[in-house]
């Protein structure tokens, strides 16, 4: 049995090479840790001073993380490797509860936010070098979970309609 070195773990992901990533609240270091089958080590070179609530590994090798609710505004960061620095992809005005990626590299964020990166988004957004909203009229409540599929993006939550259509 190995310990992650995290006080609390909120997100897990696996890289293409099989490395397990765990993210959450750190013990005075990076809140993202990697497990190579033998031991846990810090992932990314820049210490992050907040709790990670969502994480996704992209097909291009990048890892994207988002901070938890009580870290307002919610920050979104990316790194290209275990030894690379974290780069900001922007902030959301409220909690990001899920990150998802498709095999084509499309990155999605979902949550309780109304804007991300300064762009109005109504709880769901896509990153393609900049943020854009996915639903023009948005949801009439918060998105609480999300997943990417081969052909799209699926959300669940406490809403009755998306873009005026019954959910």
mmCIF file of C-alpha atoms in Angstrom:
data_model
loop_
_atom_site.group_PDB
_atom_site.id
_atom_site.type_symbol
_atom_site.label_atom_id
_atom_site.label_comp_id
_atom_site.label_asym_id
_atom_site.label_seq_id
_atom_site.Cartn_x
_atom_site.Cartn_y
_atom_site.Cartn_z
ATOM 1 C CA UNK A 1 0.000 0.000 0.000
ATOM 2 C CA UNK A 2 1.281 3.448 -0.949
ATOM 3 C CA UNK A 3 0.132 6.854 0.255
ATOM 4 C CA UNK A 4 -0.310 9.647 -2.302
ATOM 5 C CA UNK A 5 1.079 12.391 -0.100
ATOM 6 C CA UNK A 6 -2.262 14.166 -0.421
ATOM 7 C CA UNK A 7 -4.365 15.119 2.574
ATOM 8 C CA UNK A 8 -7.553 14.649 0.504
ATOM 9 C CA UNK A 9 -7.920 13.239 -3.030
ATOM 10 C CA UNK A 10 -10.655 14.638 -5.307
ATOM 11 C CA UNK A 11 -9.589 13.553 -8.815
ATOM 12 C CA UNK A 12 -7.822 10.638 -10.495
ATOM 13 C CA UNK A 13 -6.566 10.261 -14.070
ATOM 14 C CA UNK A 14 -4.369 7.849 -15.993
ATOM 15 C CA UNK A 15 -1.821 8.906 -18.605
ATOM 16 C CA UNK A 16 -1.353 7.088 -21.925
ATOM 17 C CA UNK A 17 1.756 5.404 -20.478
ATOM 18 C CA UNK A 18 -0.231 4.053 -17.512
ATOM 19 C CA UNK A 19 0.969 6.512 -14.866
ATOM 20 C CA UNK A 20 -1.711 7.186 -12.257
ATOM 21 C CA UNK A 21 -2.318 10.828 -11.313
ATOM 22 C CA UNK A 22 -4.034 11.904 -8.097
ATOM 23 C CA UNK A 23 -5.071 15.455 -7.242
ATOM 24 C CA UNK A 24 -6.557 17.176 -4.227
ATOM 25 C CA UNK A 25 -5.175 18.951 -1.174
ATOM 26 C CA UNK A 26 -1.406 18.656 -0.796
ATOM 27 C CA UNK A 27 0.812 18.394 2.246
ATOM 28 C CA UNK A 28 2.908 21.499 1.560
ATOM 29 C CA UNK A 29 3.715 20.801 -2.076
ATOM 30 C CA UNK A 30 1.972 20.227 -5.328
ATOM 31 C CA UNK A 31 -1.607 19.009 -4.971
ATOM 32 C CA UNK A 32 -0.989 16.824 -8.053
ATOM 33 C CA UNK A 33 0.976 13.611 -7.568
ATOM 34 C CA UNK A 34 1.985 10.797 -9.950
ATOM 35 C CA UNK A 35 2.443 7.082 -9.233
ATOM 36 C CA UNK A 36 4.821 5.080 -11.423
ATOM 37 C CA UNK A 37 3.934 1.704 -9.916
ATOM 38 C CA UNK A 38 6.498 2.030 -7.148
ATOM 39 C CA UNK A 39 6.270 5.463 -5.556
ATOM 40 C CA UNK A 40 4.373 8.780 -5.577
ATOM 41 C CA UNK A 41 6.122 11.969 -6.728
ATOM 42 C CA UNK A 42 5.183 15.610 -7.306
ATOM 43 C CA UNK A 43 3.691 16.273 -10.749
ATOM 44 C CA UNK A 44 4.532 19.612 -12.385
ATOM 45 C CA UNK A 45 7.316 21.970 -11.362
ATOM 46 C CA UNK A 46 5.339 24.923 -10.053
ATOM 47 C CA UNK A 47 3.827 24.492 -6.573
ATOM 48 C CA UNK A 48 0.089 25.162 -6.662
ATOM 49 C CA UNK A 49 -1.328 26.946 -3.625
ATOM 50 C CA UNK A 50 -4.881 25.624 -3.898
ATOM 51 C CA UNK A 51 -6.905 22.424 -3.847
ATOM 52 C CA UNK A 52 -7.539 20.596 -7.129
ATOM 53 C CA UNK A 53 -11.116 19.427 -7.618
ATOM 54 C CA UNK A 54 -11.096 18.324 -11.287
ATOM 55 C CA UNK A 55 -8.397 16.861 -13.512
ATOM 56 C CA UNK A 56 -8.147 15.371 -16.997
ATOM 57 C CA UNK A 57 -5.310 13.895 -19.061
ATOM 58 C CA UNK A 58 -5.472 14.888 -22.726
ATOM 59 C CA UNK A 59 -4.438 12.773 -25.729
ATOM 60 C CA UNK A 60 -1.553 15.185 -26.446
ATOM 61 C CA UNK A 61 -0.053 14.410 -23.015
ATOM 62 C CA UNK A 62 -1.171 17.604 -21.281
ATOM 63 C CA UNK A 63 -2.784 17.479 -17.871
ATOM 64 C CA UNK A 64 -5.461 20.073 -17.079
ATOM 65 C CA UNK A 65 -6.643 20.814 -13.529
ATOM 66 C CA UNK A 66 -9.243 23.112 -11.962
ATOM 67 C CA UNK A 67 -9.397 24.348 -8.379
ATOM 68 C CA UNK A 68 -12.223 23.529 -5.950
ATOM 69 C CA UNK A 69 -15.261 25.613 -4.971
ATOM 70 C CA UNK A 70 -13.744 27.450 -2.038
ATOM 71 C CA UNK A 71 -10.936 28.636 -4.330
ATOM 72 C CA UNK A 72 -12.887 31.506 -5.908
ATOM 73 C CA UNK A 73 -12.352 32.310 -8.651
ATOM 74 C CA UNK A 74 -11.794 28.730 -9.854
ATOM 75 C CA UNK A 75 -8.479 28.490 -11.684
ATOM 76 C CA UNK A 76 -7.801 26.278 -14.712
ATOM 77 C CA UNK A 77 -4.196 25.275 -15.395
ATOM 78 C CA UNK A 78 -2.381 23.002 -17.838
ATOM 79 C CA UNK A 79 1.050 21.398 -18.005
ATOM 80 C CA UNK A 80 2.589 19.443 -20.844
ATOM 81 C CA UNK A 81 4.666 17.102 -18.699
ATOM 82 C CA UNK A 82 5.425 15.895 -15.192
ATOM 83 C CA UNK A 83 8.438 18.190 -15.108
ATOM 84 C CA UNK A 84 6.823 21.159 -16.845
ATOM 85 C CA UNK A 85 5.426 24.377 -15.382
ATOM 86 C CA UNK A 86 1.694 24.976 -14.959
ATOM 87 C CA UNK A 87 0.181 27.497 -17.402
ATOM 88 C CA UNK A 88 -3.076 29.339 -16.735
ATOM 89 C CA UNK A 89 -5.993 28.719 -19.096
ATOM 90 C CA UNK A 90 -8.070 31.292 -17.240
ATOM 91 C CA UNK A 91 -10.380 31.554 -14.263
ATOM 92 C CA UNK A 92 -14.071 30.888 -13.776
ATOM 93 C CA UNK A 93 -16.302 33.041 -11.589
ATOM 94 C CA UNK A 94 -17.560 29.988 -9.677
ATOM 95 C CA UNK A 95 -16.850 26.274 -9.225
ATOM 96 C CA UNK A 96 -15.773 24.005 -12.067
ATOM 97 C CA UNK A 97 -17.085 20.541 -11.154
ATOM 98 C CA UNK A 98 -15.855 18.631 -14.174
ATOM 99 C CA UNK A 99 -13.273 18.652 -16.915
ATOM 100 C CA UNK A 100 -13.511 16.304 -19.898
ATOM 101 C CA UNK A 101 -11.594 15.809 -23.112
ATOM 102 C CA UNK A 102 -12.332 14.136 -26.424
ATOM 103 C CA UNK A 103 -9.813 12.189 -28.503
ATOM 104 C CA UNK A 104 -9.574 15.142 -30.925
ATOM 105 C CA UNK A 105 -8.178 17.262 -28.068
ATOM 106 C CA UNK A 106 -11.335 19.291 -27.382
ATOM 107 C CA UNK A 107 -11.392 20.279 -23.699
ATOM 108 C CA UNK A 108 -14.664 20.927 -21.884
ATOM 109 C CA UNK A 109 -15.395 22.477 -18.486
ATOM 110 C CA UNK A 110 -18.703 22.278 -16.651
ATOM 111 C CA UNK A 111 -19.955 23.622 -13.355
ATOM 112 C CA UNK A 112 -21.695 26.391 -11.507
ATOM 113 C CA UNK A 113 -19.876 29.206 -13.313
ATOM 114 C CA UNK A 114 -21.415 31.915 -15.495
ATOM 115 C CA UNK A 115 -18.147 32.934 -17.154
ATOM 116 C CA UNK A 116 -14.673 31.537 -17.700
ATOM 117 C CA UNK A 117 -11.688 33.418 -19.048
ATOM 118 C CA UNK A 118 -13.900 36.520 -19.112
ATOM 119 C CA UNK A 119 -16.302 34.881 -21.596
ATOM 120 C CA UNK A 120 -19.998 34.361 -20.715
ATOM 121 C CA UNK A 121 -20.540 30.597 -20.743
ATOM 122 C CA UNK A 122 -23.674 29.591 -18.775
ATOM 123 C CA UNK A 123 -22.158 26.595 -16.933
ATOM 124 C CA UNK A 124 -20.469 24.835 -19.898
ATOM 125 C CA UNK A 125 -17.468 25.867 -21.970
ATOM 126 C CA UNK A 126 -15.002 24.550 -24.522
ATOM 127 C CA UNK A 127 -11.284 25.376 -24.772
ATOM 128 C CA UNK A 128 -9.675 25.614 -28.237
ATOM 129 C CA UNK A 129 -6.937 28.100 -27.427
ATOM 130 C CA UNK A 130 -9.586 30.328 -25.841
ATOM 131 C CA UNK A 131 -12.846 29.694 -23.999
ATOM 132 C CA UNK A 132 -16.259 29.697 -25.667
ATOM 133 C CA UNK A 133 -19.716 28.932 -24.332
ATOM 134 C CA UNK A 134 -21.524 25.853 -25.630
ATOM 135 C CA UNK A 135 -25.128 26.680 -24.856
ATOM 136 C CA UNK A 136 -26.419 29.991 -26.178
ATOM 137 C CA UNK A 137 -29.272 30.275 -23.680
ATOM 138 C CA UNK A 138 -27.569 28.133 -21.077
ATOM 139 C CA UNK A 139 -29.161 25.967 -18.424
ATOM 140 C CA UNK A 140 -31.717 27.061 -15.881
ATOM 141 C CA UNK A 141 -29.533 25.606 -13.094
ATOM 142 C CA UNK A 142 -26.072 24.294 -12.300
ATOM 143 C CA UNK A 143 -24.158 21.550 -14.078
ATOM 144 C CA UNK A 144 -22.917 19.031 -11.498
ATOM 145 C CA UNK A 145 -21.181 16.402 -13.660
ATOM 146 C CA UNK A 146 -19.844 16.060 -17.187
ATOM 147 C CA UNK A 147 -18.340 13.551 -19.595
ATOM 148 C CA UNK A 148 -17.010 13.636 -23.128
ATOM 149 C CA UNK A 149 -18.170 11.069 -25.669
ATOM 150 C CA UNK A 150 -16.659 10.282 -29.086
ATOM 151 C CA UNK A 151 -19.231 12.583 -30.706
ATOM 152 C CA UNK A 152 -20.027 15.192 -28.062
ATOM 153 C CA UNK A 153 -20.244 16.322 -24.484
ATOM 154 C CA UNK A 154 -22.837 15.219 -21.898
ATOM 155 C CA UNK A 155 -23.783 17.087 -18.716
ATOM 156 C CA UNK A 156 -26.002 16.328 -15.732
ATOM 157 C CA UNK A 157 -27.129 18.528 -12.904
ATOM 158 C CA UNK A 158 -29.918 20.459 -11.272
ATOM 159 C CA UNK A 159 -31.594 21.979 -14.330
ATOM 160 C CA UNK A 160 -34.819 21.375 -16.241
ATOM 161 C CA UNK A 161 -33.811 22.817 -19.616
ATOM 162 C CA UNK A 162 -30.787 23.504 -21.831
ATOM 163 C CA UNK A 163 -31.121 26.195 -24.511
ATOM 164 C CA UNK A 164 -34.858 26.186 -23.833
ATOM 165 C CA UNK A 165 -35.220 22.461 -24.538
ATOM 166 C CA UNK A 166 -36.464 20.144 -21.741
ATOM 167 C CA UNK A 167 -33.627 18.155 -20.213
#
